[in-house]
């Protein structure tokens, strides 16, 4: 079963080496692979080219839709493994879209990469089957709050959040646009009892000025509630661009 990847600006698969820009591994050199397709639709999503294709009527703040053929590429697992190996990194970040929608192909891919450690970026609504789960070293779970535009009955699934909350590999990264968004994080924290040190608050934004302005008040909220704060390092380094 081949993998369906997002494309970079040249039309090739979005597989590249960079430093992790968010969450607990920020600054770490890694290989990245971005897969296409998502089961949610965040109005502020900065990778809408992975899901907001022509004919998709789910809302997005800029209203832009993308041609599917120009923004997806399908590759066999052995070719993907070769491209990742050529990057020379010992850790792989698999992102999307929602990567766990392609769990069977991912499991086959990781069989071809036995020496690499793996992070999965997930929205927390899906489950890795055992063959894939055993290869995951870290889950970066980003549950979507109300301001994402996703209804809670699709985005916040109790069975899945209970499972991730009790998994020591799982870290939670909440996108925050307004101070009031943190109230929803506190409600979720009270319900699921996330592990101390495993909750990150990250400002929503795709330019340095917006991120810095929001981090000013977000830092105070992290101090008040004992959460960690995540920057978006890649935005400061490269801007809102593909393949970075």
Short mmCIF file of C-alpha atoms in Angstrom, two decimals:
data_model
loop_
_atom_site.label_atom_id
_atom_site.label_comp_id
_atom_site.label_asym_id
_atom_site.label_seq_id
_atom_site.Cartn_x
_atom_site.Cartn_y
_atom_site.Cartn_z
CA UNK A 1 0.00 0.00 0.00
CA UNK A 2 1.73 3.23 -1.11
CA UNK A 3 1.93 6.44 0.88
CA UNK A 4 0.16 9.64 -0.18
CA UNK A 5 2.42 12.59 0.59
CA UNK A 6 2.05 16.34 0.39
CA UNK A 7 4.19 18.12 -2.17
CA UNK A 8 6.84 20.78 -1.72
CA UNK A 9 7.10 23.86 -3.93
CA UNK A 10 8.81 21.87 -6.69
CA UNK A 11 6.01 19.29 -6.82
CA UNK A 12 8.11 16.57 -5.21
CA UNK A 13 7.31 14.77 -1.96
CA UNK A 14 7.63 16.90 1.17
CA UNK A 15 10.49 14.94 2.74
CA UNK A 16 13.28 17.10 4.15
CA UNK A 17 15.74 17.64 6.99
CA UNK A 18 15.34 20.52 9.42
CA UNK A 19 15.18 21.27 13.13
CA UNK A 20 11.97 20.44 14.96
CA UNK A 21 10.15 23.75 15.44
CA UNK A 22 7.55 22.87 18.06
CA UNK A 23 6.92 20.92 21.23
CA UNK A 24 9.24 18.90 23.47
CA UNK A 25 11.83 18.20 20.74
CA UNK A 26 12.20 21.82 19.59
CA UNK A 27 15.60 22.51 18.04
CA UNK A 28 16.43 18.85 17.47
CA UNK A 29 17.76 17.92 13.99
CA UNK A 30 15.30 15.55 12.34
CA UNK A 31 14.00 14.24 9.06
CA UNK A 32 10.45 15.33 8.26
CA UNK A 33 7.83 13.61 6.16
CA UNK A 34 4.48 15.33 5.53
CA UNK A 35 1.56 13.14 4.51
CA UNK A 36 -1.59 14.31 2.74
CA UNK A 37 -5.24 14.15 3.90
CA UNK A 38 -6.89 15.05 7.20
CA UNK A 39 -10.13 14.06 8.94
CA UNK A 40 -10.47 17.49 10.58
CA UNK A 41 -10.58 21.01 9.13
CA UNK A 42 -9.03 23.79 11.21
CA UNK A 43 -9.97 27.25 9.98
CA UNK A 44 -6.44 28.52 10.74
CA UNK A 45 -4.57 25.46 9.41
CA UNK A 46 -1.20 26.44 7.93
CA UNK A 47 -0.95 23.26 5.85
CA UNK A 48 -4.37 23.44 4.18
CA UNK A 49 -2.73 22.19 0.98
CA UNK A 50 -2.83 18.73 2.58
CA UNK A 51 -6.64 18.61 2.72
CA UNK A 52 -8.50 21.71 1.46
CA UNK A 53 -8.82 20.51 -2.10
CA UNK A 54 -11.15 21.82 -4.79
CA UNK A 55 -14.70 20.74 -3.98
CA UNK A 56 -14.06 20.60 -0.21
CA UNK A 57 -16.59 22.97 1.35
CA UNK A 58 -15.20 22.84 4.87
CA UNK A 59 -14.31 26.40 5.95
CA UNK A 60 -10.82 27.88 6.01
CA UNK A 61 -10.06 31.49 6.88
CA UNK A 62 -8.43 32.42 3.56
CA UNK A 63 -10.95 30.56 1.40
CA UNK A 64 -8.23 29.11 -0.84
CA UNK A 65 -8.65 25.59 -2.21
CA UNK A 66 -5.91 23.50 -3.80
CA UNK A 67 -5.78 21.23 -6.81
CA UNK A 68 -5.43 17.71 -5.45
CA UNK A 69 -3.24 16.41 -8.29
CA UNK A 70 -0.71 19.23 -7.87
CA UNK A 71 -0.50 18.86 -4.10
CA UNK A 72 -0.37 15.08 -3.64
CA UNK A 73 2.20 12.52 -4.71
CA UNK A 74 1.99 8.76 -4.22
CA UNK A 75 5.17 6.78 -3.56
CA UNK A 76 5.96 3.21 -2.60
CA UNK A 77 7.33 2.67 0.88
CA UNK A 78 10.78 1.62 -0.36
CA UNK A 79 11.26 4.87 -2.27
CA UNK A 80 10.14 6.91 0.74
CA UNK A 81 12.52 4.96 2.98
CA UNK A 82 15.41 5.62 0.58
CA UNK A 83 14.69 9.36 0.56
CA UNK A 84 14.54 9.50 4.35
CA UNK A 85 17.76 7.49 4.71
CA UNK A 86 19.57 9.88 2.36
CA UNK A 87 18.86 12.75 4.77
CA UNK A 88 21.19 11.16 7.32
CA UNK A 89 19.11 11.85 10.44
CA UNK A 90 18.48 9.48 13.34
CA UNK A 91 14.98 10.75 14.11
CA UNK A 92 11.92 11.02 11.87
CA UNK A 93 8.95 13.33 12.42
CA UNK A 94 5.82 12.19 10.57
CA UNK A 95 3.31 14.97 10.17
CA UNK A 96 0.40 15.95 7.96
CA UNK A 97 -2.50 16.31 7.54
CA UNK A 98 -3.34 13.46 9.91
CA UNK A 99 -0.63 10.82 9.43
CA UNK A 100 -2.41 8.01 11.28
CA UNK A 101 -4.99 7.86 8.49
CA UNK A 102 -2.25 5.99 6.61
CA UNK A 103 -1.24 3.71 9.49
CA UNK A 104 -0.82 0.42 7.53
CA UNK A 105 1.55 2.00 5.01
CA UNK A 106 3.44 3.75 7.79
CA UNK A 107 3.98 0.47 9.60
CA UNK A 108 5.43 -1.03 6.42
CA UNK A 109 7.65 2.03 5.92
CA UNK A 110 9.08 1.84 9.42
CA UNK A 111 9.92 -1.84 8.89
CA UNK A 112 12.34 -0.48 6.27
CA UNK A 113 13.84 2.04 8.73
CA UNK A 114 14.70 -0.11 11.76
CA UNK A 115 17.33 2.20 13.23
CA UNK A 116 15.39 5.46 13.29
CA UNK A 117 13.40 6.90 16.19
CA UNK A 118 9.96 8.26 15.37
CA UNK A 119 7.68 11.13 16.36
CA UNK A 120 4.09 11.25 15.14
CA UNK A 121 2.22 14.56 14.94
CA UNK A 122 -1.47 13.74 15.41
CA UNK A 123 -4.72 15.53 16.13
CA UNK A 124 -5.57 12.88 18.71
CA UNK A 125 -8.66 11.41 17.05
CA UNK A 126 -7.02 8.30 15.62
CA UNK A 127 -5.26 5.19 16.90
CA UNK A 128 -2.02 3.57 15.79
CA UNK A 129 -2.50 -0.20 15.29
CA UNK A 130 -0.09 -2.43 17.24
CA UNK A 131 2.38 -2.98 14.39
CA UNK A 132 2.83 0.79 14.05
CA UNK A 133 2.40 1.71 17.71
CA UNK A 134 5.38 -0.36 18.77
CA UNK A 135 7.65 1.80 16.58
CA UNK A 136 6.51 5.18 17.90
CA UNK A 137 8.83 6.84 20.41
CA UNK A 138 6.81 10.04 20.85
CA UNK A 139 3.28 11.20 20.10
CA UNK A 140 2.83 14.96 19.68
CA UNK A 141 -0.92 15.20 20.21
CA UNK A 142 -2.66 18.43 19.25
CA UNK A 143 -6.34 18.27 20.26
CA UNK A 144 -8.35 20.93 18.47
CA UNK A 145 -10.11 23.55 20.59
CA UNK A 146 -13.37 25.28 19.67
CA UNK A 147 -11.63 28.15 17.85
CA UNK A 148 -10.34 25.63 15.28
CA UNK A 149 -13.88 25.41 13.89
CA UNK A 150 -14.12 21.66 14.44
CA UNK A 151 -17.10 20.37 16.46
CA UNK A 152 -16.08 18.75 19.73
CA UNK A 153 -17.84 15.48 18.88
CA UNK A 154 -15.37 15.06 15.99
CA UNK A 155 -12.24 16.64 17.45
CA UNK A 156 -12.27 15.66 21.14
CA UNK A 157 -12.96 11.94 21.42
CA UNK A 158 -12.94 10.76 25.06
CA UNK A 159 -11.76 7.24 24.26
CA UNK A 160 -8.75 8.51 22.33
CA UNK A 161 -7.85 11.30 24.76
CA UNK A 162 -8.07 8.89 27.69
CA UNK A 163 -5.65 6.56 25.90
CA UNK A 164 -3.15 9.30 25.05
CA UNK A 165 -3.38 10.85 28.53
CA UNK A 166 -2.18 7.59 30.06
CA UNK A 167 0.57 6.99 27.46
CA UNK A 168 3.95 8.24 28.73
CA UNK A 169 5.05 8.82 25.13
CA UNK A 170 2.30 11.39 24.53
CA UNK A 171 2.78 15.14 24.81
CA UNK A 172 -0.10 17.56 24.29
CA UNK A 173 0.25 20.75 22.26
CA UNK A 174 -2.67 23.17 22.28
CA UNK A 175 -2.88 25.98 19.72
CA UNK A 176 -3.88 29.22 21.45
CA UNK A 177 -5.20 32.29 19.63
CA UNK A 178 -6.80 34.18 22.54
CA UNK A 179 -6.27 34.06 26.32
CA UNK A 180 -9.76 32.61 26.77
CA UNK A 181 -8.72 29.51 24.78
CA UNK A 182 -6.73 28.40 27.82
CA UNK A 183 -9.98 27.96 29.76
CA UNK A 184 -10.82 25.06 27.45
CA UNK A 185 -7.37 23.55 28.03
CA UNK A 186 -7.97 23.72 31.78
CA UNK A 187 -11.31 21.94 31.39
CA UNK A 188 -9.67 19.19 29.35
CA UNK A 189 -6.82 18.94 31.86
CA UNK A 190 -9.29 18.49 34.72
CA UNK A 191 -11.09 15.77 32.76
CA UNK A 192 -8.12 13.80 31.43
CA UNK A 193 -5.41 14.56 34.03
CA UNK A 194 -2.55 15.03 31.58
CA UNK A 195 0.86 14.19 32.99
CA UNK A 196 2.84 17.07 34.57
CA UNK A 197 5.21 18.62 32.04
CA UNK A 198 3.39 17.04 29.10
CA UNK A 199 1.16 20.00 28.20
CA UNK A 200 2.39 22.76 25.87
CA UNK A 201 0.60 25.96 24.93
CA UNK A 202 1.60 27.27 21.50
CA UNK A 203 0.53 30.57 19.92
CA UNK A 204 -1.44 30.40 16.70
CA UNK A 205 0.24 32.39 13.94
CA UNK A 206 2.24 32.15 10.74
CA UNK A 207 4.52 35.17 11.12
CA UNK A 208 7.04 36.16 13.78
CA UNK A 209 5.26 39.37 14.78
CA UNK A 210 2.00 37.60 15.59
CA UNK A 211 3.77 34.83 17.48
CA UNK A 212 5.82 37.24 19.58
CA UNK A 213 2.80 39.38 20.48
CA UNK A 214 0.81 36.35 21.61
CA UNK A 215 3.74 34.85 23.50
CA UNK A 216 3.84 37.93 25.74
CA UNK A 217 0.53 37.04 27.39
CA UNK A 218 0.86 33.30 26.81
CA UNK A 219 4.00 33.15 28.96
CA UNK A 220 2.07 34.59 31.91
CA UNK A 221 -0.67 31.99 31.47
CA UNK A 222 1.91 29.19 31.39
CA UNK A 223 3.40 30.49 34.61
CA UNK A 224 -0.02 30.76 36.22
CA UNK A 225 -1.19 27.26 35.31
CA UNK A 226 2.08 25.31 35.20
CA UNK A 227 2.02 24.53 31.48
CA UNK A 228 5.01 24.62 29.15
CA UNK A 229 5.16 27.06 26.24
CA UNK A 230 6.10 26.13 22.69
CA UNK A 231 7.37 28.60 20.14
CA UNK A 232 7.19 27.93 16.38
CA UNK A 233 10.91 28.08 15.62
CA UNK A 234 10.57 27.21 11.93
CA UNK A 235 8.38 30.28 11.34
CA UNK A 236 11.11 32.57 12.68
CA UNK A 237 13.78 30.78 10.67
CA UNK A 238 12.06 30.16 7.35
CA UNK A 239 8.66 31.83 7.34
CA UNK A 240 5.42 30.05 6.48
CA UNK A 241 6.92 27.87 3.74
CA UNK A 242 6.81 24.25 2.62
CA UNK A 243 9.72 21.90 3.15
CA UNK A 244 11.12 23.71 6.19
#
